[in-house]
XYZ file of C-alpha atoms in Angstrom:
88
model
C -49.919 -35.314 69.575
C -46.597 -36.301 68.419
C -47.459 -35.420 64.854
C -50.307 -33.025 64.986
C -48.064 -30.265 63.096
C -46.647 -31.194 59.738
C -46.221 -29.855 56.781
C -45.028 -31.728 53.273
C -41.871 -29.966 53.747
C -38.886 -29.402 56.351
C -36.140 -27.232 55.999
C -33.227 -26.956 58.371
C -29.845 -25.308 58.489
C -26.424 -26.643 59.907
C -23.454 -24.872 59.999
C -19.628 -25.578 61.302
C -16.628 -23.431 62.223
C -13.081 -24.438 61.436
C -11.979 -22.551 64.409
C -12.427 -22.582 68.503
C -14.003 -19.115 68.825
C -17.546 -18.224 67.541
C -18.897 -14.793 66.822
C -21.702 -13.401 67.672
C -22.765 -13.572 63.784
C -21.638 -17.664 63.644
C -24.098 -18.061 66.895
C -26.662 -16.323 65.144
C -26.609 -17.333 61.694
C -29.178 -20.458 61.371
C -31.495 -18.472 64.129
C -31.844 -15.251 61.336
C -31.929 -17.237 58.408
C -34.471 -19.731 59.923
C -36.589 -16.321 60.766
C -36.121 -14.631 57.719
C -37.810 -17.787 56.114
C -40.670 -17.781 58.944
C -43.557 -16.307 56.845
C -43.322 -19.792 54.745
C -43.858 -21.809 58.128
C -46.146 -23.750 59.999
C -44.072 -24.366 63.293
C -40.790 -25.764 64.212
C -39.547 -29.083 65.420
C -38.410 -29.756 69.127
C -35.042 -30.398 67.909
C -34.513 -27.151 65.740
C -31.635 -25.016 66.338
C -32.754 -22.818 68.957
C -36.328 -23.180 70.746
C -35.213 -20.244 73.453
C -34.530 -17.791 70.540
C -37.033 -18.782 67.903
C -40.217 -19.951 69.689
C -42.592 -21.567 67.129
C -45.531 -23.408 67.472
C -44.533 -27.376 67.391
C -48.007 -28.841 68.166
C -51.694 -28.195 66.938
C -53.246 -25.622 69.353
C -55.840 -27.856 70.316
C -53.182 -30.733 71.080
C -51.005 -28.145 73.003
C -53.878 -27.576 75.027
C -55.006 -30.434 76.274
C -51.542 -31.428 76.748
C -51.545 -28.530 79.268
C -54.796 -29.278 80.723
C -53.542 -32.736 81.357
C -49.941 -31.395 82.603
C -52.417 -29.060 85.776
C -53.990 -31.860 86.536
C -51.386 -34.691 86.624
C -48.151 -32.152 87.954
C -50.424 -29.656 89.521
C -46.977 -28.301 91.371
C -45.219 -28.437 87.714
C -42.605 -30.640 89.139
C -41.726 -31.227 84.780
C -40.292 -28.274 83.114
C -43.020 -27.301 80.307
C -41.477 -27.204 76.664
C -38.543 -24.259 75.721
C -39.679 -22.401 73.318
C -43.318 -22.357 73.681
C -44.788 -19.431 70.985
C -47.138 -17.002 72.188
């Protein structure tokens, strides 16, 4: 499951301010540029800059659902949080 999405490439952007205070633009910047390269994607890593405002697949569809069939059936009440960023 782990692995079930990968591609022979992975691309990532990091950025740093000098200063205290971030703009609006500084928050946003590896978000939009990681979107504006999207089309050339397969999915995103769990650990990519922002799963809440870039959701991605991160798993093979049929890996992501048994994953959820087995997440009903062992935390029927959902007592674990299910994974940020989860794409439609």
């Amino acid at each position: 499951m782990a692995f079930s999405l990968e591609a022979r490439t992975y691309l990532a952007l990091y950025g740093g301010l000098r200063g205290m205070a971030a703009s609006p633009a500084d928050e946003n910047w590896a978000t939009d540029h990681m979107r504006a390269l999207q089309a050339h994607s397969i999915g995103i890593q769990l650990a990519d800059e922002n799963l809440g405002r870039r959701p991605m697949p991160f798993m093979a569809p049929a890996n992501l659902a048994r994953l959820d069939a087995l997440r009903a059936n062992y935390d029927p009440e959902s007592r674990f949080n299910p994974y940020m960023g989860r794409a439609s």
